Amino acid sequence: MSGDALMVSELFRALGYVDGIQPAVGDKTEWHAAHLGQLRRLVKEKESQAASPLSSLPPAFPP
């Protein structure tokens, strides 16, 4: 569950850049790709989880 919370926080942070910071800055090129760092980390994390043999195990608790 903590992994899911970290993923959601990264998504929220990326949205914060897009919705909160980018529209408020004068120079649009300064922050235009700031959110991509968070999204790239999420993709890399999901790829590493998919490659892990433990990722194929069923969850300890049913959803």
C-alpha positions as a Markdown table, in Angstrom:
| # | Residue | x | y | z |
|---|---|---|---|---|
| 1 | Met | 0.0 | 0.0 | 0.0 |
| 2 | Ser | 2.9 | 2.4 | 0.7 |
| 3 | Gly | 4.1 | 1.8 | -2.9 |
| 4 | Asp | 0.7 | 2.9 | -4.2 |
| 5 | Ala | 0.8 | 6.0 | -2.0 |
| 6 | Leu | 4.2 | 6.9 | -3.3 |
| 7 | Met | 2.9 | 6.5 | -6.9 |
| 8 | Val | -0.1 | 8.7 | -6.2 |
| 9 | Ser | 2.0 | 11.4 | -4.6 |
| 10 | Glu | 4.3 | 11.5 | -7.6 |
| 11 | Leu | 1.3 | 11.8 | -9.9 |
| 12 | Phe | -0.1 | 14.6 | -7.7 |
| 13 | Arg | 3.2 | 16.4 | -7.7 |
| 14 | Ala | 3.4 | 16.2 | -11.5 |
| 15 | Leu | -0.1 | 17.6 | -11.8 |
| 16 | Gly | 0.8 | 20.3 | -9.4 |
| 17 | Tyr | 3.5 | 21.5 | -11.8 |
| 18 | Val | 1.1 | 21.4 | -14.8 |
| 19 | Asp | -1.9 | 22.9 | -13.0 |
| 20 | Gly | -0.3 | 25.2 | -10.4 |
| 21 | Ile | 3.2 | 26.3 | -11.3 |
| 22 | Gln | 3.4 | 26.3 | -15.1 |
| 23 | Pro | 0.4 | 28.7 | -15.7 |
| 24 | Ala | 1.7 | 31.1 | -13.1 |
| 25 | Val | 5.3 | 31.7 | -14.4 |
| 26 | Gly | 6.2 | 34.4 | -16.8 |
| 27 | Asp | 8.7 | 32.4 | -18.8 |
| 28 | Lys | 6.7 | 29.3 | -20.0 |
| 29 | Thr | 9.8 | 27.5 | -21.1 |
| 30 | Glu | 11.3 | 27.6 | -17.6 |
| 31 | Trp | 8.9 | 25.0 | -16.2 |
| 32 | His | 7.5 | 23.4 | -19.3 |
| 33 | Ala | 8.9 | 20.0 | -18.7 |
| 34 | Ala | 9.2 | 20.0 | -14.9 |
| 35 | His | 6.5 | 17.4 | -14.5 |
| 36 | Leu | 8.2 | 14.9 | -16.7 |
| 37 | Gly | 10.8 | 14.0 | -14.0 |
| 38 | Gln | 8.1 | 12.6 | -11.8 |
| 39 | Leu | 6.4 | 10.8 | -14.6 |
| 40 | Arg | 9.6 | 9.2 | -15.7 |
| 41 | Arg | 10.3 | 8.0 | -12.2 |
| 42 | Leu | 6.9 | 6.4 | -12.1 |
| 43 | Val | 7.5 | 4.6 | -15.4 |
| 44 | Lys | 11.0 | 3.4 | -14.3 |
| 45 | Glu | 9.5 | 2.1 | -11.0 |
| 46 | Lys | 6.7 | 0.2 | -12.7 |
| 47 | Glu | 9.2 | -1.3 | -15.1 |
| 48 | Ser | 11.4 | -2.5 | -12.3 |
| 49 | Gln | 8.4 | -4.0 | -10.5 |
| 50 | Ala | 7.4 | -5.8 | -13.6 |
| 51 | Ala | 10.9 | -7.3 | -13.9 |
| 52 | Ser | 11.0 | -8.4 | -10.3 |
| 53 | Pro | 10.1 | -12.0 | -9.7 |
| 54 | Leu | 8.2 | -10.9 | -6.5 |
| 55 | Ser | 5.8 | -8.8 | -8.6 |
| 56 | Ser | 4.1 | -12.0 | -9.9 |
| 57 | Leu | 3.1 | -13.1 | -6.4 |
| 58 | Pro | -0.5 | -12.6 | -5.4 |
| 59 | Pro | -1.1 | -9.8 | -2.9 |
| 60 | Ala | -1.1 | -10.6 | 0.8 |
| 61 | Phe | -4.6 | -9.2 | 1.2 |
| 62 | Pro | -7.4 | -9.3 | -1.3 |
| 63 | Pro | -8.4 | -6.0 | -2.8 |
